[in-house]
Amino acid sequence: MIINTNWLNEFFKKKIPIKLLCKKLLILGIEIKKIIKIKKIFSKIIVGKIIKCNINKKNIYLLSVDIGCKKNIKISCNANNCYLGLKIAILKSNIKNFKKKKKY
């Protein structure tokens, strides 16, 4: 079984170090074979919401996407499943001055 330590720490008032958490689980009879640190794979991906959707003559969608910043970003794509209100994943490495202000 794989258990996320962040989820386990929700049951305690203070964050408990991993080694101490493992000792407590061992006392309860839960065997731990190994501890794996997971990298933040999705740290550069944000969620945006399509607020404007136009199509041009070449069937390319021109989207205005709200990513939680002051200005919306413009995206062009040829996916035919775009619609208003759709939430999409965006890589934030090319977005300048990114400061998130709201959650979706």
XYZ file of N, CA, C and O in Angstrom:
416
model
N 0.843 -1.167 0.000
C 0.000 0.000 0.000
C 0.898 1.243 0.000
O 1.913 1.284 0.683
N 0.505 2.240 -0.769
C 1.238 3.503 -0.816
C 0.443 4.546 -0.042
O -0.755 4.725 -0.278
N 1.110 5.220 0.881
C 0.455 6.233 1.710
C 1.196 7.550 1.562
O 2.419 7.594 1.639
N 0.450 8.612 1.384
C 1.014 9.956 1.287
C 1.196 10.521 2.698
O 0.256 10.572 3.481
N 2.416 10.961 3.011
C 2.683 11.474 4.361
C 1.964 12.792 4.622
O 1.642 13.096 5.768
N 1.701 13.564 3.579
C 0.936 14.805 3.769
C -0.471 14.494 4.274
O -1.022 15.189 5.116
N -1.051 13.423 3.746
C -2.383 13.013 4.176
C -2.349 12.540 5.632
O -3.223 12.866 6.418
N -1.309 11.783 5.996
C -1.197 11.306 7.375
C -1.016 12.462 8.355
O -1.541 12.432 9.464
N -0.271 13.488 7.954
C -0.022 14.628 8.839
C -1.272 15.472 9.088
O -1.294 16.284 10.005
N -2.317 15.282 8.288
C -3.577 16.001 8.527
C -4.225 15.575 9.849
O -5.035 16.293 10.406
N -3.870 14.395 10.347
C -4.461 13.881 11.579
C -3.745 14.376 12.835
O -4.171 14.084 13.935
N -2.645 15.099 12.677
C -1.869 15.600 13.808
C -1.897 17.123 13.832
O -2.032 17.759 12.793
N -1.779 17.699 15.012
C -1.794 19.159 15.143
C -0.535 19.777 14.548
O -0.589 20.829 13.941
N 0.599 19.123 14.757
C 1.873 19.598 14.217
C 2.366 18.621 13.163
O 2.035 17.437 13.198
N 3.189 19.112 12.238
C 3.778 18.233 11.234
C 4.837 17.362 11.914
O 5.722 17.854 12.579
N 4.713 16.063 11.727
C 5.618 15.109 12.352
C 6.681 14.700 11.331
O 6.354 14.420 10.172
N 7.951 14.657 11.750
C 9.003 14.193 10.834
C 8.721 12.772 10.336
O 8.110 11.956 11.044
N 9.185 12.455 9.153
C 8.893 11.171 8.522
C 9.413 9.998 9.355
O 8.731 8.980 9.497
N 10.623 10.118 9.911
C 11.185 9.013 10.716
C 10.320 8.712 11.938
O 10.069 7.555 12.267
N 9.845 9.748 12.609
C 8.981 9.552 13.775
C 7.633 8.959 13.359
O 7.085 8.085 14.034
N 7.120 9.414 12.239
C 5.858 8.892 11.717
C 5.996 7.397 11.397
O 5.103 6.606 11.699
N 7.139 7.013 10.824
C 7.390 5.596 10.523
C 7.454 4.762 11.797
O 6.938 3.641 11.836
N 8.093 5.289 12.850
C 8.163 4.560 14.122
C 6.778 4.350 14.707
O 6.448 3.271 15.204
N 5.925 5.392 14.621
C 4.567 5.272 15.162
C 3.754 4.247 14.377
O 2.980 3.485 14.958
N 3.926 4.220 13.065
C 3.212 3.235 12.246
C 3.703 1.823 12.536
O 2.913 0.878 12.560
N 5.005 1.689 12.767
C 5.571 0.375 13.088
C 5.032 -0.151 14.416
O 4.728 -1.332 14.558
N 4.880 0.749 15.387
C 4.309 0.366 16.692
C 2.871 -0.126 16.517
O 2.424 -1.048 17.194
N 2.140 0.484 15.570
C 0.760 0.065 15.309
C 0.678 -1.241 14.519
O -0.408 -1.761 14.297
N 1.831 -1.732 14.057
C 1.835 -2.999 13.332
C 1.852 -2.848 11.827
O 1.627 -3.814 11.106
N 2.114 -1.648 11.335
C 2.158 -1.421 9.892
C 3.617 -1.445 9.444
O 4.425 -0.646 9.899
N 3.947 -2.372 8.573
C 5.321 -2.525 8.102
C 5.612 -1.518 6.986
O 4.795 -1.315 6.096
N 6.779 -0.902 7.044
C 7.202 0.062 6.027
C 8.422 -0.507 5.333
O 9.460 -0.738 5.955
N 8.298 -0.758 4.019
C 9.417 -1.330 3.273
C 10.387 -0.242 2.819
O 11.584 -0.405 2.908
N 9.865 0.855 2.296
C 10.739 1.941 1.874
C 9.984 3.261 1.821
O 8.757 3.290 1.710
N 10.743 4.334 1.903
C 10.194 5.683 1.838
C 10.710 6.319 0.554
O 11.917 6.328 0.290
N 9.795 6.833 -0.239
C 10.160 7.444 -1.517
C 9.751 8.905 -1.498
O 8.607 9.232 -1.188
N 10.690 9.787 -1.842
C 10.362 11.206 -1.986
C 9.907 11.455 -3.414
O 10.603 11.102 -4.369
N 8.748 12.023 -3.550
C 8.182 12.291 -4.869
C 8.471 13.739 -5.236
O 8.220 14.652 -4.457
N 8.996 13.935 -6.437
C 9.265 15.283 -6.916
C 7.948 15.974 -7.248
O 6.944 15.335 -7.538
N 7.991 17.270 -7.231
C 6.795 18.028 -7.590
C 6.699 18.080 -9.118
O 7.192 18.993 -9.761
N 6.065 17.083 -9.677
C 5.964 16.956 -11.126
C 5.135 18.093 -11.719
O 5.463 18.640 -12.764
N 4.074 18.455 -11.045
C 3.151 19.429 -11.595
C 3.355 20.827 -11.038
O 2.440 21.641 -11.056
N 4.534 21.156 -10.561
C 4.760 22.465 -9.958
C 4.728 23.595 -10.981
O 4.496 24.739 -10.626
N 4.956 23.286 -12.259
C 4.950 24.324 -13.295
C 3.660 24.332 -14.102
O 3.558 25.007 -15.107
N 2.668 23.581 -13.672
C 1.396 23.512 -14.393
C 0.310 24.173 -13.551
O 0.191 23.924 -12.363
N -0.459 25.052 -14.193
C -1.559 25.737 -13.514
C -2.862 25.444 -14.253
O -2.846 24.956 -15.382
N -3.963 25.753 -13.624
C -5.277 25.554 -14.233
C -5.834 26.901 -14.649
O -5.817 27.855 -13.880
N -6.287 26.983 -15.880
C -6.903 28.193 -16.400
C -8.318 27.901 -16.861
O -8.677 26.751 -17.133
N -9.120 28.944 -16.955
C -10.516 28.792 -17.359
C -10.759 29.625 -18.619
O -10.441 30.817 -18.650
N -11.296 28.991 -19.664
C -11.567 29.691 -20.923
C -12.728 30.651 -20.707
O -13.812 30.244 -20.301
N -12.477 31.946 -20.976
C -13.535 32.940 -20.803
C -13.987 33.547 -22.134
O -15.017 34.202 -22.192
N -13.209 33.312 -23.189
C -13.579 33.805 -24.512
C -13.054 32.820 -25.536
O -11.914 32.366 -25.440
N -13.875 32.463 -26.515
C -13.502 31.440 -27.491
C -13.972 31.874 -28.879
O -15.169 31.996 -29.117
N -13.029 32.149 -29.776
C -13.339 32.533 -31.155
C -12.660 31.549 -32.090
O -11.620 30.986 -31.771
N -13.239 31.380 -33.278
C -12.642 30.492 -34.279
C -12.412 31.302 -35.550
O -13.241 32.139 -35.926
N -11.270 31.066 -36.203
C -10.999 31.788 -37.444
C -11.266 30.889 -38.647
O -11.749 29.766 -38.511
N -10.940 31.377 -39.858
C -11.260 30.644 -41.085
C -10.494 29.332 -41.221
O -10.936 28.422 -41.898
N -9.349 29.209 -40.583
C -8.535 28.000 -40.688
C -8.837 26.998 -39.576
O -8.042 26.111 -39.304
N -9.975 27.132 -38.927
C -10.400 26.266 -37.813
C -9.406 26.263 -36.663
O -9.173 25.241 -36.023
N -8.827 27.417 -36.391
C -7.949 27.575 -35.239
C -8.703 28.396 -34.197
O -9.227 29.468 -34.492
N -8.743 27.869 -32.980
C -9.437 28.553 -31.901
C -8.515 29.591 -31.264
O -7.355 29.298 -30.967
N -9.038 30.777 -31.056
C -8.330 31.835 -30.351
C -9.002 31.983 -28.992
O -10.159 32.398 -28.902
N -8.269 31.634 -27.945
C -8.841 31.577 -26.604
C -8.293 32.687 -25.723
O -7.120 33.033 -25.811
N -9.151 33.210 -24.874
C -8.731 34.091 -23.805
C -8.941 33.305 -22.516
O -10.050 32.852 -22.231
N -7.847 33.129 -21.749
C -7.879 32.242 -20.594
C -7.565 33.008 -19.321
O -6.588 33.745 -19.251
N -8.419 32.837 -18.316
C -8.211 33.435 -17.002
C -7.382 32.463 -16.170
O -7.785 31.335 -15.925
N -6.175 32.913 -15.762
C -5.297 32.060 -14.962
C -5.152 32.584 -13.542
O -4.294 32.135 -12.793
N -5.967 33.541 -13.175
C -5.911 34.068 -11.817
C -5.014 35.276 -11.675
O -4.746 35.701 -10.564
N -4.529 35.828 -12.770
C -3.692 37.033 -12.732
C -4.540 38.240 -13.122
O -5.714 38.118 -13.444
N -3.910 39.416 -13.110
C -4.629 40.628 -13.507
C -5.031 40.577 -14.972
O -6.125 40.979 -15.339
N -4.126 40.099 -15.832
C -4.412 40.011 -17.268
C -4.677 38.564 -17.659
O -4.076 37.645 -17.125
N -5.584 38.397 -18.599
C -5.849 37.072 -19.153
C -4.799 36.782 -20.221
O -4.262 37.695 -20.833
N -4.544 35.503 -20.456
C -3.582 35.170 -21.497
C -4.317 34.706 -22.749
O -5.450 34.227 -22.686
N -3.659 34.875 -23.894
C -4.218 34.468 -25.188
C -3.537 33.177 -25.615
O -2.322 33.049 -25.548
N -4.340 32.231 -26.061
C -3.839 30.937 -26.522
C -4.527 30.608 -27.842
O -5.714 30.843 -28.009
N -3.760 30.063 -28.777
C -4.359 29.572 -30.020
C -4.137 28.071 -30.095
O -3.067 27.569 -29.740
N -5.155 27.346 -30.537
C -5.045 25.891 -30.653
C -5.991 25.394 -31.727
O -6.884 26.114 -32.177
N -5.782 24.168 -32.160
C -6.683 23.604 -33.173
C -7.549 22.481 -32.610
O -8.112 21.702 -33.352
N -7.666 22.407 -31.302
C -8.543 21.415 -30.671
C -9.990 21.841 -30.865
O -10.348 22.986 -30.615
N -10.821 20.935 -31.340
C -12.217 21.299 -31.623
C -13.143 21.068 -30.435
O -14.345 21.159 -30.564
N -12.605 20.787 -29.261
C -13.441 20.568 -28.078
C -13.338 21.724 -27.081
O -13.586 21.545 -25.898
N -12.973 22.916 -27.545
C -12.878 24.091 -26.664
C -14.250 24.740 -26.523
O -14.989 24.867 -27.499
N -14.568 25.155 -25.316
C -15.824 25.859 -25.076
C -15.668 26.750 -23.854
O -14.736 26.589 -23.061
N -16.583 27.706 -23.693
C -16.539 28.628 -22.566
C -16.689 27.876 -21.248
O -17.508 26.976 -21.127
N -15.862 28.242 -20.292
C -15.937 27.632 -18.980
C -15.074 26.394 -18.810
O -14.933 25.892 -17.698
N -14.499 25.893 -19.897
C -13.637 24.719 -19.821
C -12.366 25.054 -19.045
O -11.770 26.103 -19.242
N -11.972 24.167 -18.160
C -10.735 24.359 -17.404
C -9.630 23.568 -18.083
O -9.816 22.396 -18.409
N -8.501 24.243 -18.322
C -7.406 23.628 -19.060
C -6.099 23.734 -18.277
O -5.939 24.616 -17.440
N -5.177 22.827 -18.566
C -3.857 22.834 -17.934
C -2.917 23.693 -18.778
O -2.893 23.585 -19.999
N -2.142 24.557 -18.104
C -1.228 25.467 -18.789
C 0.135 25.390 -18.118
O 0.235 25.427 -16.893
N 1.177 25.306 -18.933
C 2.542 25.338 -18.420
C 2.912 26.785 -18.154
O 2.847 27.620 -19.050
N 3.291 27.125 -16.912
C 3.499 28.527 -16.552
C 4.921 29.026 -16.787
O 5.238 30.147 -16.434
N 5.790 28.256 -17.432
C 7.166 28.696 -17.645
C 7.255 29.877 -18.607
O 8.179 30.667 -18.530
N 6.301 30.014 -19.507
C 6.337 31.110 -20.474
C 5.473 32.300 -20.079
O 5.371 33.260 -20.824
N 4.852 32.253 -18.929
C 3.996 33.351 -18.483
C 4.827 34.292 -17.634
O 5.402 33.902 -16.623
N 4.895 35.548 -18.038
C 5.688 36.536 -17.298
C 4.857 37.145 -16.180
O 3.656 37.325 -16.306
N 5.515 37.486 -15.087
C 4.888 38.148 -13.931
C 3.692 37.367 -13.413
O 2.627 37.933 -13.163
N 3.849 36.073 -13.226
C 2.748 35.246 -12.738
C 2.606 35.374 -11.230
O 3.506 35.069 -10.476
N 1.461 35.888 -10.787
C 1.124 35.938 -9.373
C -0.325 35.549 -9.249
O -1.219 36.257 -9.698
N -0.576 34.396 -8.663
C -1.929 33.861 -8.568
C -2.752 34.639 -7.537
O -2.275 34.963 -6.484
N -4.002 34.951 -7.879
C -4.847 35.682 -6.954
C -6.089 34.918 -6.532
O -6.688 35.215 -5.536
N -6.500 33.907 -7.324
C -7.701 33.158 -6.954
C -7.569 31.715 -7.366
O -6.789 31.361 -8.237
N -8.370 30.840 -6.717
C -8.357 29.412 -6.996
C -9.609 29.019 -7.762
O -10.636 29.653 -7.627
N -9.482 27.955 -8.505
C -10.649 27.387 -9.185
C -10.996 26.078 -8.585
O -10.261 25.251 -8.281
